[in-house]
mmCIF file of C-alpha atoms in Angstrom:
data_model
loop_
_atom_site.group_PDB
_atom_site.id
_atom_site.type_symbol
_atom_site.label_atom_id
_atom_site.label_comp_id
_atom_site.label_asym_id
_atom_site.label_seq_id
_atom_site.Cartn_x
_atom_site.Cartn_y
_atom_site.Cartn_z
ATOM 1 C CA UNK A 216 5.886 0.809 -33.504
ATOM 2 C CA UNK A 217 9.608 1.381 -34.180
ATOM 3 C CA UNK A 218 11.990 -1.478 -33.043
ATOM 4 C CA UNK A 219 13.755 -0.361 -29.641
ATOM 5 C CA UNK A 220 17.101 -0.308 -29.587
ATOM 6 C CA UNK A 221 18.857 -1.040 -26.748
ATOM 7 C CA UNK A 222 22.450 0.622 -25.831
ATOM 8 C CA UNK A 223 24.338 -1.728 -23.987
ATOM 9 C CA UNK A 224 26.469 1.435 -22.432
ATOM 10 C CA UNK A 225 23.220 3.254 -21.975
ATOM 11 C CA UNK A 226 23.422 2.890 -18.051
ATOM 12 C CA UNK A 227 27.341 3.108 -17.642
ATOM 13 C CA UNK A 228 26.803 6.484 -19.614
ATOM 14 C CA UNK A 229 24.186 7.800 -17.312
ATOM 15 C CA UNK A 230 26.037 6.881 -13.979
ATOM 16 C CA UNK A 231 29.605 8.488 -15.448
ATOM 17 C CA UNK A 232 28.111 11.376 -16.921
ATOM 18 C CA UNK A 233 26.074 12.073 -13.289
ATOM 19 C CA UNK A 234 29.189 11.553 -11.662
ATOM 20 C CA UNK A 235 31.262 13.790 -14.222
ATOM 21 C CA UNK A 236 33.730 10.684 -15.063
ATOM 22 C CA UNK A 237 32.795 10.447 -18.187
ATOM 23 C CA UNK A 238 35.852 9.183 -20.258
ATOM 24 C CA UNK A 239 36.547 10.026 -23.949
ATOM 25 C CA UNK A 240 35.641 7.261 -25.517
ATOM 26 C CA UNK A 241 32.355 7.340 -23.227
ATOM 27 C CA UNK A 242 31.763 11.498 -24.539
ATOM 28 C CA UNK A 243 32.031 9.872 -28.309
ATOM 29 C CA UNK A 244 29.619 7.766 -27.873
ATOM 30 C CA UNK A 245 26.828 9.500 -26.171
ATOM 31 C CA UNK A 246 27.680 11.878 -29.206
ATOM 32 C CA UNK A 247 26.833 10.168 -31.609
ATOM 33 C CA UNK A 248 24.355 7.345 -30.457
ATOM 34 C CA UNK A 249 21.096 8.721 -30.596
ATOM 35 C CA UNK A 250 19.893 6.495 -27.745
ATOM 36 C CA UNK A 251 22.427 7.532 -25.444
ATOM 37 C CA UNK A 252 21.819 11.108 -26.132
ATOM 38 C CA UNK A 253 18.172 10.536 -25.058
ATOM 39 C CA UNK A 254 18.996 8.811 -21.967
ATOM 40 C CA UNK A 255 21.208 11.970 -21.207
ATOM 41 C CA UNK A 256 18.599 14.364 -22.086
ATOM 42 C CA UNK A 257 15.925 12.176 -20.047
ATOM 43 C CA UNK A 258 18.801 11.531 -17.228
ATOM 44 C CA UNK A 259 19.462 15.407 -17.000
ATOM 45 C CA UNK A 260 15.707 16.762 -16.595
ATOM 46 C CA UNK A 261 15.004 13.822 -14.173
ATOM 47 C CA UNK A 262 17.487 14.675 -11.730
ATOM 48 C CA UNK A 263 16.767 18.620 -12.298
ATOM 49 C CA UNK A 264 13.244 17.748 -11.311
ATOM 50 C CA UNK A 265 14.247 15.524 -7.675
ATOM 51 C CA UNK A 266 16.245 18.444 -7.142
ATOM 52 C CA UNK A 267 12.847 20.878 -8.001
ATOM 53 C CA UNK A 268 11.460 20.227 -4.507
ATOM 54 C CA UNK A 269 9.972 22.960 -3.183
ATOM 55 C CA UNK A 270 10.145 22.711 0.715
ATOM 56 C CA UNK A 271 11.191 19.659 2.865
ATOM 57 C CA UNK A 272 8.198 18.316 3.830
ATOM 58 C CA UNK A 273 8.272 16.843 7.836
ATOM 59 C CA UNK A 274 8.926 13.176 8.109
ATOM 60 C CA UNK A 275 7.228 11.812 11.294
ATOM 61 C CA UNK A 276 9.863 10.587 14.015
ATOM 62 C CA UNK A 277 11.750 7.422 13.578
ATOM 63 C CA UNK A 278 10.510 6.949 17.233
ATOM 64 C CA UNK A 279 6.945 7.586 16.566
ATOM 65 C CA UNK A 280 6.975 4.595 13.657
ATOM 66 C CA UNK A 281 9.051 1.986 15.898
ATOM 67 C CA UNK A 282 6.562 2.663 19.042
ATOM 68 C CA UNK A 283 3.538 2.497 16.224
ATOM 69 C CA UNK A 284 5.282 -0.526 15.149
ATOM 70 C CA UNK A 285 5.370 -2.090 18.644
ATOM 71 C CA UNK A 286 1.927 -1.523 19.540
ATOM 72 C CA UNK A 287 0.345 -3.065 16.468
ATOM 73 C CA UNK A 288 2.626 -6.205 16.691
ATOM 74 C CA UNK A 289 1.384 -6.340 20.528
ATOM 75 C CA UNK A 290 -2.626 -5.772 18.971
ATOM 76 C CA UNK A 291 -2.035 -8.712 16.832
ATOM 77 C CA UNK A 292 -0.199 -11.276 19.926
ATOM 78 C CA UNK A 293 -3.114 -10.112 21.654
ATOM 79 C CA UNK A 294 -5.732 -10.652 18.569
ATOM 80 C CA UNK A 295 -3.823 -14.177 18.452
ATOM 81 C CA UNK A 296 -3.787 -15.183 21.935
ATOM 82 C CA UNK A 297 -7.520 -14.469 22.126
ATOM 83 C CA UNK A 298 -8.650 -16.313 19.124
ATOM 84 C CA UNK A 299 -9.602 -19.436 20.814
ATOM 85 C CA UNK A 300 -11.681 -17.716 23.390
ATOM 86 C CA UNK A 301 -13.560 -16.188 20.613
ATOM 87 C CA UNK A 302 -13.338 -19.729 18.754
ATOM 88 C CA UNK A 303 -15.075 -21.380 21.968
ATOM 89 C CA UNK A 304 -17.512 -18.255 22.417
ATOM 90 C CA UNK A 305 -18.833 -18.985 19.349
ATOM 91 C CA UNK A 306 -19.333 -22.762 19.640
ATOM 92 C CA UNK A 307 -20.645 -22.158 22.736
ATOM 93 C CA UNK A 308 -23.552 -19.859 21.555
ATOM 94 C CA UNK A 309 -24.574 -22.219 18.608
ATOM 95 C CA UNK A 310 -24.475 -25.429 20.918
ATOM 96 C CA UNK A 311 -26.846 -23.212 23.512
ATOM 97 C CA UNK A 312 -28.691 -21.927 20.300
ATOM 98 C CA UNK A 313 -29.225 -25.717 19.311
ATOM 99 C CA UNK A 314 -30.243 -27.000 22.298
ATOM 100 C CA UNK A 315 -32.632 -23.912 23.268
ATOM 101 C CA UNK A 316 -34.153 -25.032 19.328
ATOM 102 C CA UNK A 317 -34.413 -28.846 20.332
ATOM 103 C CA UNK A 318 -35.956 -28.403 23.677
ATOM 104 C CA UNK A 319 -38.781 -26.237 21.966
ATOM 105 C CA UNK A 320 -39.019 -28.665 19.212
ATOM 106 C CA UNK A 321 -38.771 -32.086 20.958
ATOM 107 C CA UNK A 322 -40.909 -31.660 23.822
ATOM 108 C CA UNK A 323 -43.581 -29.008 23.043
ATOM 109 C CA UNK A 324 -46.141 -30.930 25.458
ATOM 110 C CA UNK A 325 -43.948 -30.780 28.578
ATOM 111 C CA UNK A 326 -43.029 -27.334 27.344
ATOM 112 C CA UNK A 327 -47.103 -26.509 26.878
ATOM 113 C CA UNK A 328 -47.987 -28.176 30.247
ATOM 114 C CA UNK A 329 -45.028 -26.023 32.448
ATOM 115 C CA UNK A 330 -46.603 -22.951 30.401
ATOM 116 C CA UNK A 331 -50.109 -23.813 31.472
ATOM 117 C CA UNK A 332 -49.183 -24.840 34.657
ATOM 118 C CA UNK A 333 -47.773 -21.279 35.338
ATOM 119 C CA UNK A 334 -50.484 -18.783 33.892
ATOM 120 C CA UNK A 335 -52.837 -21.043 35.721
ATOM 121 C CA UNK A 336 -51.270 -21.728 39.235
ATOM 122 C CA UNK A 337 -48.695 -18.549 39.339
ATOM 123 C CA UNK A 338 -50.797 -15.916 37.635
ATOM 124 C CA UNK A 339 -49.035 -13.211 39.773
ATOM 125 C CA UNK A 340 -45.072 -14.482 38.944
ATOM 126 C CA UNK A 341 -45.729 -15.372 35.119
ATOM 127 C CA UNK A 342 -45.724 -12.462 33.663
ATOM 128 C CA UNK A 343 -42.753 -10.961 35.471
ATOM 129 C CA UNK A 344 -40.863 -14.887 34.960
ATOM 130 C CA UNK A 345 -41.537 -14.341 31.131
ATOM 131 C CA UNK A 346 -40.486 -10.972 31.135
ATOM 132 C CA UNK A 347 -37.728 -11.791 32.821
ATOM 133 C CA UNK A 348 -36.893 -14.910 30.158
ATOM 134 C CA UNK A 349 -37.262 -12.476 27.119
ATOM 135 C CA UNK A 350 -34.977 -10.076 28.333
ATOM 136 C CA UNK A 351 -32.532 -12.514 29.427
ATOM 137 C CA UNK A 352 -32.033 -14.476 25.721
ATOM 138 C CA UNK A 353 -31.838 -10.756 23.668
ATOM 139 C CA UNK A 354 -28.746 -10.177 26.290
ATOM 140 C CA UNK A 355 -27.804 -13.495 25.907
ATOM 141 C CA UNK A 356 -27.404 -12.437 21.858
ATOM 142 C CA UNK A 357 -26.452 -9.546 22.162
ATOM 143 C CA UNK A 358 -23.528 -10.886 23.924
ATOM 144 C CA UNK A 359 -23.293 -13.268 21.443
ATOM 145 C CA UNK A 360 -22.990 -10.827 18.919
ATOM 146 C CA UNK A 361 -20.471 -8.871 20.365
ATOM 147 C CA UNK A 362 -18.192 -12.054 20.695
ATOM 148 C CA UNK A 363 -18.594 -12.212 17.170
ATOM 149 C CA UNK A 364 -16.995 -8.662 15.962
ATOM 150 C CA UNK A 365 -13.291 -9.743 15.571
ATOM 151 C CA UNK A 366 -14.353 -12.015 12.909
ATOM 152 C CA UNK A 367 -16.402 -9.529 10.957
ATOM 153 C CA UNK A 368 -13.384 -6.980 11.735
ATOM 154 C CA UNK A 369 -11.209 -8.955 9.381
ATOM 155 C CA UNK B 16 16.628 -4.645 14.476
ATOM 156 C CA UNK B 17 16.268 -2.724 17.680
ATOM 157 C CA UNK B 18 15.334 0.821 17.749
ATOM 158 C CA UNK B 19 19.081 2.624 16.905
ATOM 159 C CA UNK B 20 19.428 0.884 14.079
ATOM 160 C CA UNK B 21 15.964 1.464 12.576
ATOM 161 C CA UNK B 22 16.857 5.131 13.701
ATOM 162 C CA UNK B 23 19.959 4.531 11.129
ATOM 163 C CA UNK B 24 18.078 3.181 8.456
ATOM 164 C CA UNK B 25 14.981 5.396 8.395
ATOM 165 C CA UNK B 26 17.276 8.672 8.482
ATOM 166 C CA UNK B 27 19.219 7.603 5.063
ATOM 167 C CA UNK B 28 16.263 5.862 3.314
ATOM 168 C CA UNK B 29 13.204 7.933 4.604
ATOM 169 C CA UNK B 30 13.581 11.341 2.854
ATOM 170 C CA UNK B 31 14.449 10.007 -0.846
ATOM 171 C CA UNK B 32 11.293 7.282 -0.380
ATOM 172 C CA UNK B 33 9.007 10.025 0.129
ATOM 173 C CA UNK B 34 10.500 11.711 -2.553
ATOM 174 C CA UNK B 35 9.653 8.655 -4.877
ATOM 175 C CA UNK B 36 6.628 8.328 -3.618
ATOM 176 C CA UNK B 37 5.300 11.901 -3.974
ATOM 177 C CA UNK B 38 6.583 11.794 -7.588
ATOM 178 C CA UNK B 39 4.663 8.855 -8.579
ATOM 179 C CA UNK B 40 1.849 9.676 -6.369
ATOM 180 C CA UNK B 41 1.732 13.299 -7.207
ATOM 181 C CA UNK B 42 -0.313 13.540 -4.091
ATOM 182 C CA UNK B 43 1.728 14.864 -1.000
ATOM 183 C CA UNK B 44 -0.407 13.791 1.855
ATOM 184 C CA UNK B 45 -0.546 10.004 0.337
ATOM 185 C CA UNK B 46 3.334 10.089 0.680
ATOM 186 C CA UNK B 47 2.702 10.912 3.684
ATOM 187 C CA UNK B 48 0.422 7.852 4.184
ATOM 188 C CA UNK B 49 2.144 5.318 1.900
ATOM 189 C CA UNK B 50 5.539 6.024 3.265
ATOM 190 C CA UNK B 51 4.999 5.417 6.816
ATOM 191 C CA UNK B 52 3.009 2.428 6.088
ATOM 192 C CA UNK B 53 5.794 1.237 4.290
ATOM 193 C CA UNK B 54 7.831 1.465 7.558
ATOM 194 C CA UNK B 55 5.361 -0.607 9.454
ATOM 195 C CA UNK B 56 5.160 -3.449 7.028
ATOM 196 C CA UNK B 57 9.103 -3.335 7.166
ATOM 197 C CA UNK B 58 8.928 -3.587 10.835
ATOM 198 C CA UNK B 59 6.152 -6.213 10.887
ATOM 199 C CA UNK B 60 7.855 -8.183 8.371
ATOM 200 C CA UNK B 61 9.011 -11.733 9.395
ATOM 201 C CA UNK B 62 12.261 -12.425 6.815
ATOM 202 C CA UNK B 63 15.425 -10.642 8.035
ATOM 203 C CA UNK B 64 16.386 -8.343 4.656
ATOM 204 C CA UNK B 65 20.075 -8.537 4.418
ATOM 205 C CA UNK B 66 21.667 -4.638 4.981
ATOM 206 C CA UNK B 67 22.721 -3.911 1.272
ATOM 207 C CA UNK B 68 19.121 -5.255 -0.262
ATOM 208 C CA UNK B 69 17.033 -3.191 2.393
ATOM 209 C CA UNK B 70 16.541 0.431 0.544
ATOM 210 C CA UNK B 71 15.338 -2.155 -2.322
ATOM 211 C CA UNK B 72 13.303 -3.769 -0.310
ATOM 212 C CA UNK B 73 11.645 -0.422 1.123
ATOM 213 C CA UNK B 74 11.148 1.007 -2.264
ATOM 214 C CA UNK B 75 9.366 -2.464 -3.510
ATOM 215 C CA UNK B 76 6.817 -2.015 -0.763
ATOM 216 C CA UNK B 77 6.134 1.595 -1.642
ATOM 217 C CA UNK B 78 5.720 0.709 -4.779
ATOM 218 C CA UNK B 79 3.465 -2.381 -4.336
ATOM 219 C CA UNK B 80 1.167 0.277 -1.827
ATOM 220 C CA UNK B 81 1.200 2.712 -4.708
ATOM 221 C CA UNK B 82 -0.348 0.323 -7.330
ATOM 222 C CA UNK B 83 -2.731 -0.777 -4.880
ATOM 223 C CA UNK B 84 -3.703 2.849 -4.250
ATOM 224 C CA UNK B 85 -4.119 3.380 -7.850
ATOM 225 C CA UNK B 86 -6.055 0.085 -8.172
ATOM 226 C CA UNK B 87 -8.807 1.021 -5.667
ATOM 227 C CA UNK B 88 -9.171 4.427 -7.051
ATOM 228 C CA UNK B 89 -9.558 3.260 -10.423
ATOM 229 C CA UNK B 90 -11.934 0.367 -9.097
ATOM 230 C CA UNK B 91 -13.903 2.839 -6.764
ATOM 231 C CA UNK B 92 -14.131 6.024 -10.017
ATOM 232 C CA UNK B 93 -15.439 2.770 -12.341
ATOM 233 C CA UNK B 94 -17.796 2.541 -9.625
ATOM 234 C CA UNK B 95 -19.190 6.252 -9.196
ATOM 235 C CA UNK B 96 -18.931 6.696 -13.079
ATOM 236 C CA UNK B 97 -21.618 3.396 -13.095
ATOM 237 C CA UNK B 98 -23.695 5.088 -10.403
ATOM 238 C CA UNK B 99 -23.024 8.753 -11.405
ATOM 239 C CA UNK B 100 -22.769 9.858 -8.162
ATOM 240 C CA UNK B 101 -20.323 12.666 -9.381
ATOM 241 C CA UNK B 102 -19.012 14.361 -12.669
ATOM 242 C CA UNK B 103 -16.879 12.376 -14.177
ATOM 243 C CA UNK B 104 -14.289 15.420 -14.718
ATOM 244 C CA UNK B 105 -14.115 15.500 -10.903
ATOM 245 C CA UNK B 106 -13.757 11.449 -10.830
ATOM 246 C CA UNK B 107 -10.543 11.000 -12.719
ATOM 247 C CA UNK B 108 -7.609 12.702 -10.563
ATOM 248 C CA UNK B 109 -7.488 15.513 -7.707
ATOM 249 C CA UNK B 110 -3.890 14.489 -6.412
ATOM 250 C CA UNK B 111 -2.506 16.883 -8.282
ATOM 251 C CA UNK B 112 -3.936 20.337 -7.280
ATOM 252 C CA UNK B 113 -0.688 22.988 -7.078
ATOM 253 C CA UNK B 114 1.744 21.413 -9.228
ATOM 254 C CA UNK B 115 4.939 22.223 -10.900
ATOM 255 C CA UNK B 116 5.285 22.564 -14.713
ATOM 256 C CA UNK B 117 7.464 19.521 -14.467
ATOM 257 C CA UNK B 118 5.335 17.676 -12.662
ATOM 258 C CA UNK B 119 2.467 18.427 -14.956
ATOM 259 C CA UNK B 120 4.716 16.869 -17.595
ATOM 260 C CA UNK B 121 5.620 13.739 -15.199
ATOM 261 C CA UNK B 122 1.803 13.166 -14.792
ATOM 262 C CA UNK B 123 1.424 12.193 -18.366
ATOM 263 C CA UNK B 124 3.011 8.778 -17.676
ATOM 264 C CA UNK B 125 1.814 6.195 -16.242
ATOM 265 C CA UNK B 126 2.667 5.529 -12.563
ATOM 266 C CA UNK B 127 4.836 2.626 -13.411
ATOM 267 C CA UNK B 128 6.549 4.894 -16.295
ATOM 268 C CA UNK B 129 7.103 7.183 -13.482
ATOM 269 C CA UNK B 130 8.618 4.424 -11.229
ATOM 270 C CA UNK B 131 10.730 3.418 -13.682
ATOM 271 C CA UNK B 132 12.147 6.415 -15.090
ATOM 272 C CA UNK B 133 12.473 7.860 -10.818
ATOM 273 C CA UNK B 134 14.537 4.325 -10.011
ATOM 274 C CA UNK B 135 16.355 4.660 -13.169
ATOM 275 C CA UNK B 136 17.731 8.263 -13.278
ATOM 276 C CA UNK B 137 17.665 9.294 -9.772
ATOM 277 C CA UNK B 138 18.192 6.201 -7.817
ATOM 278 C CA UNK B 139 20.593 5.610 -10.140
ATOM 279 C CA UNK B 140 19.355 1.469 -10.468
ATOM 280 C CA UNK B 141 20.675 -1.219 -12.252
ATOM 281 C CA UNK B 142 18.367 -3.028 -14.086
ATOM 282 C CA UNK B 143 18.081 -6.032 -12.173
ATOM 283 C CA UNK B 144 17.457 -3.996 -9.069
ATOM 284 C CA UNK B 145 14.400 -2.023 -10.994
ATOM 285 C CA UNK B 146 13.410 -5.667 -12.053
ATOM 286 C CA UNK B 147 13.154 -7.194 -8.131
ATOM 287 C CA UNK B 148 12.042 -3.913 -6.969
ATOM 288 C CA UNK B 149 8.970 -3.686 -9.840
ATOM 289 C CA UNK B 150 8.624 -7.619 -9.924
ATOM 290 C CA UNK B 151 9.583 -7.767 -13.496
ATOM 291 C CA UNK B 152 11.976 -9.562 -15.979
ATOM 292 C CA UNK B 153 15.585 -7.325 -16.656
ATOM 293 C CA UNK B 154 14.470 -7.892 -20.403
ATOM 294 C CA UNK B 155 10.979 -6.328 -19.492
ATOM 295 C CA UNK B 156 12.629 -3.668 -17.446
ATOM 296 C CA UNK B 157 14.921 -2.737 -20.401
ATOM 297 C CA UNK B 158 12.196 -2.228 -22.852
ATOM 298 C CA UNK B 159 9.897 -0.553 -20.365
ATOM 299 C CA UNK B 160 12.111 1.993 -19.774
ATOM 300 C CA UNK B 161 13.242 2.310 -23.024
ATOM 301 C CA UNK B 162 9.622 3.406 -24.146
ATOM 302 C CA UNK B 163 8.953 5.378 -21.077
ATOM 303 C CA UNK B 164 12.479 7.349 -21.503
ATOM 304 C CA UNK B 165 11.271 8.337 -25.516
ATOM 305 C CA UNK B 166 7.946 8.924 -24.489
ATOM 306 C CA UNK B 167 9.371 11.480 -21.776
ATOM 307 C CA UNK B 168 11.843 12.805 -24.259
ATOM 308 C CA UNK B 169 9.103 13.535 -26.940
ATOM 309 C CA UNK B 170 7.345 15.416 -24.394
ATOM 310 C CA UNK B 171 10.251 17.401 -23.261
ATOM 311 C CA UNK B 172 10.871 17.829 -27.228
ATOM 312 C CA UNK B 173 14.045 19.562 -28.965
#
C-alpha cells in the first residue's frame, strides 16, 4: 500500500479554489503537488455531482415534523405517567395468580368437600356456577394479558 | 426551541441533509425516511445544541441512522442468503434502480467513503468537524479521506 501523503494546504486549496480566491502562491502549488491536484480533481466532480440533481424532491412541512414531534413526546409523558399502573397491574395478577395456586394446593379437602357439596346438594346451579367460574378466570387473563402489551411493545 | 425557530433551522439545513443523505443512501425514499427521523430525534433530544454546532449535529444523526440502515440490511441479506429465501443477486442492493452515471460511480465506495468525501467537498468541512460528525479521530479522518479521495480519483481516471 503506498504511504499517504498528507498536504497540509490540501483543505485551504479546496475552499479558495471553490471560492475562486485562490492566490498565486496557492495556483503554484496545486500545480505542482500531485496531492493537491487530486483533491481538485476529486473537489471539482464532487460538487458537479450535488449540483447533478435532477428535480427537487418535496420536503415534508416544518409544521408537519414539529406537530409529529409534539405528539410523540406527549405518547411517551403518557407511556411514563402510566408505567406504574401497568407496574401494579402486573403485581396484582401474579399475587391473584399465587394465591388462586395456594388455595388449590393447600386445602384440596375443603376445596373437594365445597365441590361435592355442590354437584350433590345444587345439582341444578353447579353446572351454570362452574361455567360461570371458567369463563370468569380466561377474562380475568385475558385482561391480564392485555395489561401486559406495553412491556412486550418495547 | 419553539416552532419559528425550528421553522428557521429546518429551511437552511433540511434541503442539503437530504441531499447527503440520498447520496450516501442512493435510495430516495430512505432520505425521505432517514431525514425526517433525523428531525424528530433533534426535537426529542434533551441537551440544548449550541446554534453554530447544530447543522453538525443534524448531519451526525443522519449519519448514525444511515449506518444503522446499512447494518440491518446487511444483518437481515446474511440472513436470507443462510435461509435462501431469495437469489442472492436480488439480496445485495435495490436502492439504486434509475441512477445517474455519477452516481453509479459514487456507489462503488463505501457509505462512509461517501460520507466523507460529501462532508469534505461539498459541505466544505474541516476535519475536526468530519471527525465529531463521523465519531472519529482528525488523524483517522485525514487518512480516510485521503484513500477515499484516490480511490474516487482512480475511478474517475485521467
Amino acid at each position: 500500500m503506498a504511504k499517504e501523503k498528507i498536504c497540509e494546504f490540501e483543505q485551504k486549496i479546496v475552499k479558495e479554489f471553490a471560492s475562486q480566491k485562490a492566490n498565486q502562491e496557492l495556483s503554484v502549488h496545486a500545480a505542482n503537488c500531485p496531492n493537491c491536484r487530486e483533491a481538485l480533481k476529486v473537489a471539482a466532480w464532487m460538487q458537479a455531482f450535488a449540483r447533478a440533481e435532477s428535480q427537487l424532491p418535496a420536503l415534508p412541512t416544518s409544521g408537519f415534523l414539529w406537530w409529529k414531534a409534539q405528539i410523540i413526546q406527549k405518547q411517551t409523558a403518557a407511556q411514563r405517567a402510566t408505567q406504574p399502573l401497568v407496574w401494579a397491574q402486573v403485581i396484582a395478577f401474579a399475587l391473584a395468580a399465587a394465591a388462586f395456586a395456594g388455595i388449590l394446593i393447600i386445602i384440596p379437602e375443603q376445596f373437594a368437600s365445597v365441590w361435592k357439596y355442590f354437584s350433590e346438594s345444587l345439582e341444578l346451579v353447579a353446572a351454570p356456577l362452574l361455567i360461570s367460574f371458567l369463563c370468569g378466570g380466561i377474562i380475568f387473563l385475558l385482561l391480564a394479558y392485555k395489561s401486559l402489551e406495553p412491556f412486550k411493545k418495547k | 426551541m419553539d416552532e419559528s425557530g425550528f421553522e428557521k433551522l429546518y429551511e437552511k439545513t433540511a434541503r442539503p441533509l437530504r441531499s447527503y443523505v440520498e447520496r450516501i443512501t442512493g435510495s430516495a425514499t430512505l432520505a425521505d425516511d432517514i431525514l425526517q427521523e433525523t428531525f424528530l430525534r433533534y426535537l426529542r433530544a434533551p441537551l440544548k445544541v449550541e446554534d453554530d454546532a447544530v447543522k453538525s449535529y443534524l448531519y451526525k444523526i443522519a449519519t448514525n441512522l444511515v449506518y444503522d440502515h446499512f447494518r440491518q440490511t446487511k444483518r437481515a441479506s446474511r440472513w436470507q442468503i443462510l435461509l435462501r429465501t431469495q437469489p442472492e443477486a436480488e439480496i445485495v442492493d435495490d436502492n439504486f434502480a434509475g441512477e445517474t452515471e455519477m452516481m453509479q460511480v459514487f456507489r462503488h465506495l463505501q457509505p462512509q467513503e461517501r460520507a466523507l468525501l460529501w462532508l469534505a467537498y461539498v459541505e466544505g468541512y474541516q476535519h475536526r468537524e468530519i471527525a465529531a460528525t463521523l465519531n472519529l479521530s482528525v488523524m483517522s479522518i485525514k487518512v480516510l479521506l485521503f484513500r477515499a479521495r484516490r480511490k474516487l480519483a482512480q475511478m474517475l481516471g485521467d
